[in-house]
Amino acid sequence: MSPAQKKKFPQKDCSSSTMKRVRPVPKAAPALQPPPKANKKPNATKPFVSVAIARAPSTTIGKSNGRPSASITPKRPLKQQSNSLEHGEDSDDEEFGDVTIDMGSDEEGDDDSEQEGDDEDFEDEEDFEGSGNDEQEVFPIGEDDDEKSEVNSAGREEDGSETEEDDYMPGDSLDEEELKEEDLEKVAMSNDNGAYKKKLLPEIDPVYDSDSSTEDVTNTVGNIPLEWYNDYPHIGYDLDGKKVLRPAKGDELEKFLATMDDPDTWRSVTDREGKEVVLNDEELDIIRRLQEGAIPDAGYDPYEPTVEWFTSKVEVMPLTAKPEPKRRFVPSKWEAKTIMKIVRAIREGRIVPRKTTAQKPSYYNLWTNDDKPREDHIMHIPAPKMRLPEHDESYNPPAEYLPTEKERQEWEATDREDRPRNYLPMKYSSLRSVPAYNRFIQERFERCLDLYLAPRVRKNRACIPSCYYLYSFGRILSTISHNTTTFLFYWNQQLNIDPESLIPKLPSPKDLQPFPSTLSLTFIGHTNRIRCFSIDPTGLYLLSGSDDNTLRMWEITTGRCLHTWNVDDIVHFVAWNPNRDLWCFAASVGHGRVVVISPPEACSPELAAVTDVYLRAGFAPIQGSVDGEKDKAVKWAKPTEQEEEDGYRLVIQHSQSVKQITWHRKGDYFATVAPDAQNLAVLIHQTTKHQTQSPFKKLKGLVQRALFHPIKPIFFVATQRYVRVYNLMKQELVKTLQTGVKWVSSLDIHPGGRRQCHYWELLQTVMLVRYGFVFNFV
Amino acid sequence: MSQEEVTQVQVRFVTQQRKYAVIDSAILVPARLKRYGLSEIVNHLLGSENPVPFDFLIEGQFLRTSLSEYLENAGLSTENLITIEYVESMLPPTPMSSFQHDDWISSVKGFSQHSLFLTGSYDNYVRIWNTSGECVSTFRDHTAPVKDVAWLEVDETQATCLSASQDQSVLAWQYSFSSDDQTVLYECKGHKASVESVAVDPSKQHFATASWDSTIKIWTSSIPTEDETDYVEDARHKRRKTHKTDDRKSKSAASTLEGHVGPVSSVVFDSQDANALYSGGWDHSVRIWDVEQRVNVSTKVMTNHDVNTNRIQNCEKVVYGIAHSPHSKLLASGHADKTVRLWDPRADDVTVVKLTLISHTLWVPTVSWSPTSAYMLVSGSYDGTCKLWDIRSKAPVYTIAAPLVAKGEATKKVFTVDWEGERILSGGEDCQLRIHSAKM
C-alpha cells in the first residue's frame, strides 16, 4: 500500500459516512429488513456474500432474468460505501495503531494543531462507529459522545465532501476503475483476513433484486397503462425515445406445441410486456403463500422472540467488539480545567465549604418516660417504679378501708417520715368533690431527688478473695427514701461463683510422680539439726551441713559418709558448684564465713588440678587491686595450711552471717545472701578474680533468697513478699513478682529456665529435721 | 460316709529328675493335701528309705497351698486330671558363720574349690578369708573405699584378684599361698569416677570395669611390662599416698564402651560367651555389648515411666546390680524400685521384662544366680534381707532375715551377695560377712 493510498482511505471514509447518514434505506423497507442488529449478528460471513450480490447487477444484469435494474446507479456509491467501510476499518486499524502508540504522549503540547487533531479524532470515531454500528443514527441511544465531539461531527458532516476533495493528494490520478479494482482487492483481503467481518454487513443491500418495490422501477417503457398501446405494435418507448416493440407471439398451435414440449409451461407467466417468465421455486412458494394468505417471505418468522437490544441494563461486556476509542483513555481536558479552576478557587479560599448548621430539634418529646426500653447493660439498674394505687386510695373506697377515728389520730400523731402510708383513705360522694392533693409537687420533687442522689450503680467487688471462701454474698448497696417509705436494695453481688471453683485444683498424686512416697535411704551421722544439703551436679554425692559443726559428704546410693569437715561453727548453707568440670562447693559457716572447698574424695587428679588452678587464679592480683569499700564488704583470704589439706581453697569473710549461697550455672560467679547486712545483703562473688560486687545500692525488705537464671543473665531476688527479677546485663529491674504471701522462704527455678516455683513457709520445715533424707526419686 | 467327705483329685506325678521318677499314671489323692503330704506320697511311691523333700509345681507354679485351695483359686473342678511336677526341695539356708570386718562390706566373692572368700570393704582394704574365719591376706593399697572385687585366677599356689575402688583405679593383686606374700601386679587407670563394678570373662583373658563416669572399660588380664599410661603426678595425691609403691605398673584400657548416659552401676560377662557383656546403669537401661566390635548390640532401655499408659512391666528404675545365669541364660537385675527383674538377653524385644520379682521393701543393689540351678537366684536388699527366688514362683522361696538392729535404728543394708557353690555370701552395712548354706 502506497502512502498515497493510506492517506486517501480515511477521506473515503468521510464520504461514505456522509452518504450513510442520508441513506433512506431503513425507512424504505422496514418490514422486510430484519432488525439491523439481528441481521448483522447471526451470520458474520454475510457481508462478502452481499458484496458479491451487490456487484452482480452491474456485470451480470442481462444474464439473470433480463430484468432491467434501476438500482445500478445508486449501487455504485453503495458499493463504494461498503468497500470504503472496509477501508475505513483498515484505516481505523492504522489510526488506532497510531493512537495506541501515541497513548503515552498527550496532545496538550501542540495547541496549534489541537483543533485539527480533534477533528481527525472525531472523524475517526465517527467512521468507526458508523462502520461498526450504522444504526446509531437511527437509534441514537448508545451515543455517548460529549458535546464537543457532537458539535465537531456536525460541522464535519456539512463539509464532508469538501474535505474529501481537499484531502485528495495533488496529482492523485486514481480513477473509478482503479478504485473499483482496489475495492475488489480490499474485499478479497478483508475476506482473507476475516477481520471486522461483522462491520461489512450493513446495507449493501443485497435484497434489492427481490425487493418488490424495485420491480416497478425496472419498467423501461415507463409507468403507463399498457392498454393504451393495445392497438399499436409497440408497447411504449424507451429512454431514447425509440419504440419498444411488442414481443412476437406465436399462434395457438405453436403455443400448444411449445406447451407440450416445455415442462416448465405450467410455471411460466407473461409479464406486462408479453415476455414469458419462468417462475422459480421460490417465486412459486411466494405465490402459494400469498394464496394461503400467509407471509410471503419464507424466512420471516413473525413470532420470533423480541430481543431488546437497547435496554437500561448495563451489560458487563460490551456488545460490540470495537476497541475502546482514544477519548476513553485520554482524560478530558475540559473537565480537568474546570476542576483545576475549582481547586484553585478552594486553595485561594474563594470557595468556602458551607457551614453546616447544627440542626436543633425545634421540639422534644415531653412525654419520654423511663418505660422506654433502654439498651441492655449490665451496669444499668432501672429506677424503682412508683407504687400503683390501691383500693383505699380510691375517692370512694369501701367502708372497711376507711380508718377509724383512732387510726386517724394515730396516723396524724406519727411523724411524716414514719407513717406507713402517706395518705389517709377518704370517702367522697363524687369525684368532683375530691380536693387537690396538696403535697403532690413536694412528693414529686422528693422522688426526683431520690433518683438523682442515690445513683443506681452496681459495684462489683474487685477483690475476689484469694482465700478459699467468700465472706458475704448479700450486701446493702444503697437506701432510697421515698416519701416515708424506705427501699432497701439488697442484692446478690453478682458473684455467682461456686466457692469450690476458687479452691485451686490439686493434681492427683499419681500425676505428680515420681513422687517421694517411700523413704529409701537414711544418712546417719549428724548429731544435731541439719540445716542444708546439696547434691553435686553428677548426682553421686550429697553434702549436708549441720548444727553439730560438721559438714559431711555422702555417697548417695549407699548412705556412706565419705568425708567430714569439722568446721567450728554452724553450717548455714552448702552449695555445690554446678559446673561439672570443677570439683568444689561453697559453704556458709558461722558468722559470715564462706568457704570454698574442693573435696579430696571422689575426684580424679586431673579434675582436682583444674579446680585448684581455677580457684587460686585470683590470688595473684588480689593485693592492692581491691579498693577499700569492697574490702569492707567482704574479705577474701587464703585458708590455712591445715585447712588446705582438708580441701579448703578460699575463705571469704562477710560482715553478717550468710544464709544462702547460689551459684551461677557456669560456676564462676556465686551470690551470697546475708539478710541482716542491709544494702550488702546480696553480694555476687567471682571465684576466678576473687572479686565481690554489690549489685544493689539499696534493698527493700529482708532478702530471703537469690537465684541465677539457668540460661539468661537474669537474677532473682526474693524478699519476704516480693520476688524481683533483675537483668544483669542491663543492670535493671525487669519486673517484680508479687507473691501475695507473707513470707517467701524459698525459691527455685525450673532447670530449663521456663518456670519459677515458690515454696512457701510451710515447706521450709521439711529440711529442718535431724537427718537428711533422700527420697525415692531415682 | 467318710470316703464321701474326703474329696479326691486325680493327679499324675512327673519329674525331670530321672532318679526320682515314679510311674506315669494317674492316682487319686485327697484334695486337702499340701506340699508335705504330696511329698510323702512321692516318697512312698519311690520307696526310698530316707525321705527326700519335694516341691510341687502345677503349670509351672509352685504349689504353696492345699490342692483343693489351688483348684478353687484356679476355678477347676476336682474331676480334672492334674499333672504335678515335683522337684527336689531346696533346704532352707542355714547360717554357717560370719566374719567381722572393720567397716562396711561393699563386695564379696567366693571361690568354692579352695573355700576362699574375697571381700572388699569401705575401709579401703581387700581381704581374703578362708572358711575357718581367718583373714588370710589384706591388701591395703587402695586410697578410697573398695567397691567391687573379683577373682581373676586361682590355682594351688597363688590367687590373682581384682579390686575396683572409688579412687578411680582397679588394682590387680597376686597372693601366694605358700609364701604368704602379696604383690600388686598392675593398676588400671583411666576411669574418671568411682569404679563400681568389675567382671572377668569366662576365658579369664579380659575383664571389664564399670564406672560412674558412664563408661565401661575392657582390659586385658596380661601383666604389663611397663607403664602404659602417663601417670599424672598430682601434688596433693602424691603427698597423701605415702605408701605408694613405685614399681606398680599402670595399665590402660584395651577399649572403652560408651553408651550409657548415666553412671554404670554393674557389669557382667556372659557366662559362656566371652564376647557378650551386659551392663546396667542409672540411665534405666540394661545394655548388651559386643566386646570385640565395641558396640552396644542391644539396649533394654527403660525410658521414663509413662503415667498414662502405665506400663508397669517396663523397668523405669535405676539398675543397681546385674547377674547372668549360666544355665537359664537369663539376666537378673536389681533395681531401685525394690524389684528384681529378669530379662532374656536373646530376645529382640527391647522392653519386655520376663519376670518381675517383688518382695523386697527397699532398693535391691545386688543379685546373684545359683551356680547349679537354672531357676534359683538370690538377691540382697537395703532392707537387710537376702531373698532366695525360684523363678517358677513369684514369691521368694526363702528369706534370710536381716541382722537384728536396735530399735529406732535403720536396718543394716546389704550391699553384696554372692551364691557360690553351696554357700550364699552376703555383706553390707553390718560389717559382717555372712555365710549361709544353700543346699539344693
Short mmCIF file of C-alpha atoms in Angstrom, two decimals, chain B residues 65-362:
data_model
loop_
_atom_site.label_atom_id
_atom_site.label_comp_id
_atom_site.label_asym_id
_atom_site.label_seq_id
_atom_site.Cartn_x
_atom_site.Cartn_y
_atom_site.Cartn_z
CA THR B 65 -1.49 -74.18 99.31
CA SER B 66 -3.53 -77.33 99.54
CA LEU B 67 -4.69 -78.93 96.35
CA SER B 68 -8.32 -78.04 96.96
CA GLU B 69 -7.48 -74.39 97.50
CA TYR B 70 -5.44 -74.37 94.36
CA LEU B 71 -8.32 -75.88 92.42
CA GLU B 72 -10.66 -73.35 93.91
CA ASN B 73 -8.41 -70.45 93.01
CA ALA B 74 -7.84 -71.74 89.52
CA GLY B 75 -11.56 -72.37 89.09
CA LEU B 76 -11.02 -76.03 88.25
CA SER B 77 -13.21 -78.90 89.13
CA THR B 78 -11.98 -81.85 91.14
CA GLU B 79 -12.84 -84.06 88.22
CA ASN B 80 -9.86 -82.76 86.27
CA LEU B 81 -6.68 -84.71 85.97
CA ILE B 82 -3.88 -82.58 87.40
CA THR B 83 -0.35 -83.02 86.29
CA ILE B 84 2.02 -82.23 89.11
CA GLU B 85 5.68 -81.81 88.52
CA TYR B 86 7.86 -82.35 91.51
CA VAL B 87 11.38 -81.30 92.14
CA GLU B 88 13.67 -81.97 94.98
CA SER B 89 13.05 -79.31 97.51
CA MET B 90 15.78 -76.91 98.48
CA LEU B 91 16.65 -76.90 102.10
CA PRO B 92 16.26 -73.59 103.87
CA PRO B 93 19.52 -71.69 104.07
CA THR B 94 21.15 -72.04 107.41
CA PRO B 95 23.67 -69.60 108.78
CA MET B 96 27.10 -71.15 108.89
CA SER B 97 29.38 -68.41 110.08
CA SER B 98 30.04 -64.74 109.90
CA PHE B 99 33.33 -62.88 109.71
CA GLN B 100 33.60 -59.49 111.29
CA HIS B 101 35.06 -56.65 109.26
CA ASP B 102 36.18 -53.21 110.30
CA ASP B 103 33.89 -51.40 108.00
CA TRP B 104 31.04 -51.87 105.62
CA ILE B 105 31.49 -54.64 103.15
CA SER B 106 30.93 -53.48 99.64
CA SER B 107 31.66 -56.62 97.75
CA VAL B 108 32.20 -60.29 98.30
CA LYS B 109 33.20 -63.13 96.03
CA GLY B 110 33.70 -66.72 96.99
CA PHE B 111 35.85 -69.36 95.42
CA SER B 112 34.41 -72.74 96.21
CA GLN B 113 37.25 -75.04 95.20
CA HIS B 114 39.59 -73.53 97.71
CA SER B 115 36.94 -72.26 100.09
CA LEU B 116 38.21 -68.75 99.88
CA PHE B 117 36.27 -65.58 100.16
CA LEU B 118 37.34 -62.26 98.79
CA THR B 119 35.81 -59.16 100.30
CA GLY B 120 36.14 -55.50 99.52
CA SER B 121 35.40 -53.05 102.23
CA TYR B 122 34.82 -49.38 102.79
CA ASP B 123 37.94 -49.23 104.92
CA ASN B 124 39.85 -49.35 101.60
CA TYR B 125 41.03 -52.89 102.23
CA VAL B 126 40.59 -56.05 100.25
CA ARG B 127 40.67 -59.21 102.28
CA ILE B 128 40.91 -62.90 101.57
CA TRP B 129 39.26 -65.18 104.04
CA ASN B 130 39.23 -68.90 104.42
CA THR B 131 36.40 -71.00 105.77
CA SER B 132 37.77 -71.06 109.27
CA GLY B 133 37.26 -67.33 109.53
CA GLU B 134 40.87 -66.31 109.24
CA CYS B 135 41.79 -63.30 107.27
CA VAL B 136 44.39 -64.83 105.04
CA SER B 137 45.53 -61.66 103.46
CA THR B 138 44.74 -57.97 103.38
CA PHE B 139 45.52 -55.64 100.54
CA ARG B 140 45.85 -52.09 101.68
CA ASP B 141 46.83 -50.18 98.57
CA HIS B 142 43.56 -48.52 97.78
CA THR B 143 43.09 -44.96 98.89
CA ALA B 144 39.32 -44.98 98.79
CA PRO B 145 36.59 -47.48 99.56
CA VAL B 146 36.74 -50.63 97.52
CA LYS B 147 33.56 -51.01 95.57
CA ASP B 148 33.93 -54.36 93.87
CA VAL B 149 36.24 -57.34 93.86
CA ALA B 150 36.64 -60.28 91.53
CA TRP B 151 38.74 -63.40 91.33
CA LEU B 152 40.89 -63.44 88.28
CA GLU B 153 42.71 -66.73 88.62
CA VAL B 154 43.11 -69.05 91.49
CA ASP B 155 45.30 -72.12 91.47
CA GLU B 156 47.00 -74.23 94.08
CA THR B 157 49.82 -71.87 94.78
CA GLN B 158 48.53 -68.41 94.20
CA ALA B 159 45.43 -66.37 93.67
CA THR B 160 45.01 -63.34 91.47
CA CYS B 161 42.21 -60.96 92.15
CA LEU B 162 40.93 -57.60 91.05
CA SER B 163 39.55 -54.79 93.12
CA ALA B 164 37.73 -51.71 91.92
CA SER B 165 37.69 -48.71 94.11
CA GLN B 166 36.31 -45.26 94.47
CA ASP B 167 39.80 -43.89 93.92
CA GLN B 168 39.03 -44.47 90.24
CA SER B 169 41.51 -47.26 89.82
CA VAL B 170 41.37 -51.02 89.55
CA LEU B 171 44.18 -52.97 91.12
CA ALA B 172 45.23 -56.49 90.26
CA TRP B 173 46.69 -58.40 93.15
CA GLN B 174 48.57 -61.60 93.43
CA TYR B 175 48.68 -63.59 96.57
CA SER B 176 50.84 -66.58 97.02
CA PHE B 177 49.51 -69.17 99.41
CA SER B 178 52.81 -70.71 100.08
CA SER B 179 54.91 -67.69 100.74
CA ASP B 180 52.00 -65.65 102.06
CA ASP B 181 53.16 -62.57 100.26
CA GLN B 182 51.13 -60.23 98.17
CA THR B 183 52.01 -58.05 95.24
CA VAL B 184 50.23 -55.53 93.16
CA LEU B 185 50.50 -56.75 89.63
CA TYR B 186 49.26 -53.63 87.93
CA GLU B 187 47.00 -50.69 88.33
CA CYS B 188 44.30 -49.94 85.82
CA LYS B 189 43.87 -46.24 85.40
CA GLY B 190 41.60 -44.37 83.12
CA HIS B 191 38.24 -44.05 84.75
CA LYS B 192 37.25 -40.57 85.71
CA ALA B 193 34.96 -41.51 88.53
CA SER B 194 34.48 -44.23 91.02
CA VAL B 195 34.78 -47.72 89.59
CA GLU B 196 31.70 -49.54 90.64
CA SER B 197 31.96 -52.97 89.17
CA VAL B 198 34.49 -55.37 87.77
CA ALA B 199 33.74 -58.55 85.86
CA VAL B 200 36.02 -61.22 84.48
CA ASP B 201 35.15 -63.00 81.28
CA PRO B 202 34.92 -66.82 81.24
CA SER B 203 38.20 -67.17 79.38
CA LYS B 204 39.97 -65.07 82.01
CA GLN B 205 41.62 -63.11 79.21
CA HIS B 206 39.74 -59.90 79.75
CA PHE B 207 37.92 -58.13 82.44
CA ALA B 208 35.53 -55.24 82.30
CA THR B 209 35.00 -52.39 84.67
CA ALA B 210 32.02 -50.11 85.00
CA SER B 211 32.31 -46.66 86.39
CA TRP B 212 30.22 -43.73 87.46
CA ASP B 213 31.75 -41.77 84.61
CA SER B 214 29.21 -43.71 82.49
CA THR B 215 31.82 -45.72 80.63
CA ILE B 216 32.73 -49.37 80.59
CA LYS B 217 36.31 -50.24 80.01
CA ILE B 218 37.69 -53.55 78.83
CA TRP B 219 41.14 -54.55 79.99
CA THR B 220 43.40 -57.43 79.17
CA SER B 221 44.46 -59.53 82.09
CA SER B 222 48.04 -59.85 80.94
CA ILE B 223 50.62 -58.28 83.16
CA PRO B 224 52.13 -55.23 81.51
CA THR B 225 55.86 -54.94 81.29
CA GLU B 226 55.95 -51.21 81.64
CA ASP B 227 53.71 -48.30 82.35
CA GLU B 228 51.11 -47.92 79.73
CA THR B 229 49.76 -44.59 80.79
CA ASP B 230 51.27 -41.29 81.65
CA TYR B 231 50.53 -41.14 85.25
CA VAL B 232 49.67 -37.68 86.37
CA GLU B 233 51.59 -36.99 89.50
CA ASP B 234 49.32 -34.78 91.39
CA ALA B 235 50.98 -32.93 94.15
CA ARG B 236 48.19 -33.44 96.52
CA HIS B 237 47.79 -37.13 95.92
CA LYS B 238 51.50 -37.69 95.93
CA ARG B 239 51.71 -36.26 99.30
CA ARG B 240 48.91 -38.33 100.58
CA LYS B 241 49.89 -41.62 99.09
CA THR B 242 52.92 -42.14 101.14
CA HIS B 243 52.80 -45.88 100.89
CA LYS B 244 52.52 -45.92 97.18
CA THR B 245 54.99 -48.25 95.57
CA ASP B 246 56.84 -47.05 92.60
CA ASP B 247 57.09 -50.44 91.00
CA ARG B 248 53.40 -50.60 90.37
CA LYS B 249 52.69 -50.86 86.69
CA SER B 250 49.89 -48.89 85.28
CA LYS B 251 47.70 -50.28 82.62
CA SER B 252 45.48 -48.68 80.06
CA ALA B 253 42.18 -49.93 78.87
CA ALA B 254 42.00 -52.12 75.83
CA SER B 255 38.78 -50.49 74.81
CA THR B 256 36.14 -48.22 76.16
CA LEU B 257 32.46 -48.80 75.68
CA GLU B 258 30.49 -45.61 75.73
CA GLY B 259 26.76 -45.51 75.50
CA HIS B 260 25.34 -45.22 78.94
CA VAL B 261 24.03 -41.78 79.64
CA GLY B 262 24.32 -42.13 83.36
CA PRO B 263 26.60 -43.82 85.80
CA VAL B 264 27.11 -47.50 85.13
CA SER B 265 26.49 -49.46 88.24
CA SER B 266 27.11 -53.02 87.26
CA VAL B 267 28.73 -55.05 84.56
CA VAL B 268 28.79 -58.79 83.95
CA PHE B 269 30.12 -61.06 81.25
CA ASP B 270 28.06 -63.74 79.67
CA SER B 271 28.95 -66.93 81.49
CA GLN B 272 29.61 -68.79 78.26
CA ASP B 273 30.35 -66.20 75.66
CA ALA B 274 33.36 -64.04 76.43
CA ASN B 275 32.25 -61.66 73.74
CA ALA B 276 28.96 -60.70 75.27
CA LEU B 277 28.84 -58.18 78.03
CA TYR B 278 25.88 -56.94 79.98
CA SER B 279 25.70 -53.72 81.90
CA GLY B 280 23.15 -51.85 83.90
CA GLY B 281 23.15 -48.20 84.74
CA TRP B 282 21.41 -45.33 86.32
CA ASP B 283 20.02 -44.34 82.96
CA HIS B 284 17.36 -47.03 83.45
CA SER B 285 18.86 -49.28 80.86
CA VAL B 286 20.32 -52.72 80.63
CA ARG B 287 22.70 -52.85 77.72
CA ILE B 288 24.20 -55.71 75.82
CA TRP B 289 27.61 -55.15 74.33
CA ASP B 290 29.73 -56.89 71.78
CA VAL B 291 33.19 -56.70 73.27
CA GLU B 292 35.17 -57.28 70.08
CA GLN B 293 33.09 -54.94 67.98
CA ARG B 294 32.86 -52.49 70.86
CA VAL B 295 29.27 -51.80 70.03
CA ASN B 296 26.14 -51.68 72.02
CA VAL B 297 24.29 -54.58 70.47
CA SER B 298 21.02 -54.02 72.18
CA THR B 299 19.62 -51.81 74.85
CA LYS B 300 16.94 -52.93 77.16
CA VAL B 301 16.15 -49.34 77.62
CA MET B 302 13.64 -48.24 80.13
CA THR B 303 12.55 -44.77 79.48
CA ASN B 304 10.67 -42.56 81.81
CA HIS B 305 7.59 -44.01 83.21
CA ASP B 306 4.56 -43.03 81.22
CA VAL B 307 1.77 -42.42 83.63
CA ASN B 308 -0.92 -42.63 81.00
CA THR B 309 -0.02 -45.98 79.59
CA ASN B 310 1.02 -47.23 82.98
CA ARG B 311 3.40 -49.80 81.62
CA ILE B 312 4.44 -51.43 84.81
CA GLN B 313 6.16 -54.27 83.05
CA ASN B 314 8.86 -51.99 81.77
CA CYS B 315 11.62 -51.09 84.07
CA GLU B 316 11.79 -47.39 84.53
CA LYS B 317 14.03 -47.56 87.51
CA VAL B 318 17.71 -47.38 88.12
CA VAL B 319 19.59 -50.62 87.69
CA TYR B 320 21.99 -51.33 90.52
CA GLY B 321 23.01 -54.93 90.20
CA ILE B 322 23.03 -57.36 87.36
CA ALA B 323 23.78 -61.08 87.08
CA HIS B 324 23.77 -63.60 84.31
CA SER B 325 22.79 -67.19 84.74
CA PRO B 326 24.88 -69.82 83.01
CA HIS B 327 22.00 -72.27 82.97
CA SER B 328 18.88 -70.37 82.12
CA LYS B 329 20.76 -67.73 80.11
CA LEU B 330 18.69 -65.12 81.79
CA LEU B 331 19.73 -61.79 83.12
CA ALA B 332 18.63 -60.70 86.56
CA SER B 333 18.78 -57.09 87.61
CA GLY B 334 18.22 -55.41 90.93
CA HIS B 335 16.52 -52.05 90.93
CA ALA B 336 15.91 -49.02 92.99
CA ASP B 337 12.19 -49.68 92.89
CA LYS B 338 12.64 -52.67 95.18
CA THR B 339 12.24 -55.24 92.47
CA VAL B 340 14.30 -57.88 90.78
CA ARG B 341 13.66 -58.16 87.08
CA LEU B 342 14.51 -60.97 84.75
CA TRP B 343 15.45 -60.36 81.14
CA ASP B 344 16.13 -62.58 78.25
CA PRO B 345 19.12 -61.05 76.51
CA ARG B 346 18.45 -63.15 73.43
CA ALA B 347 15.04 -61.65 72.89
CA ASP B 348 14.82 -58.94 70.31
CA ASP B 349 12.19 -57.05 72.11
CA VAL B 350 13.69 -54.06 73.79
CA THR B 351 11.37 -53.60 76.67
CA VAL B 352 9.99 -56.97 77.60
CA VAL B 353 10.71 -57.96 81.12
CA LYS B 354 10.38 -61.65 81.53
CA LEU B 355 9.53 -61.56 85.17
CA THR B 356 9.39 -59.05 87.96
CA LEU B 357 10.05 -60.29 91.46
CA ILE B 358 8.58 -58.10 94.12
CA SER B 359 9.10 -58.74 97.76
CA HIS B 360 11.88 -56.52 98.98
CA THR B 361 10.96 -53.36 100.78
CA LEU B 362 13.97 -51.29 99.77
#
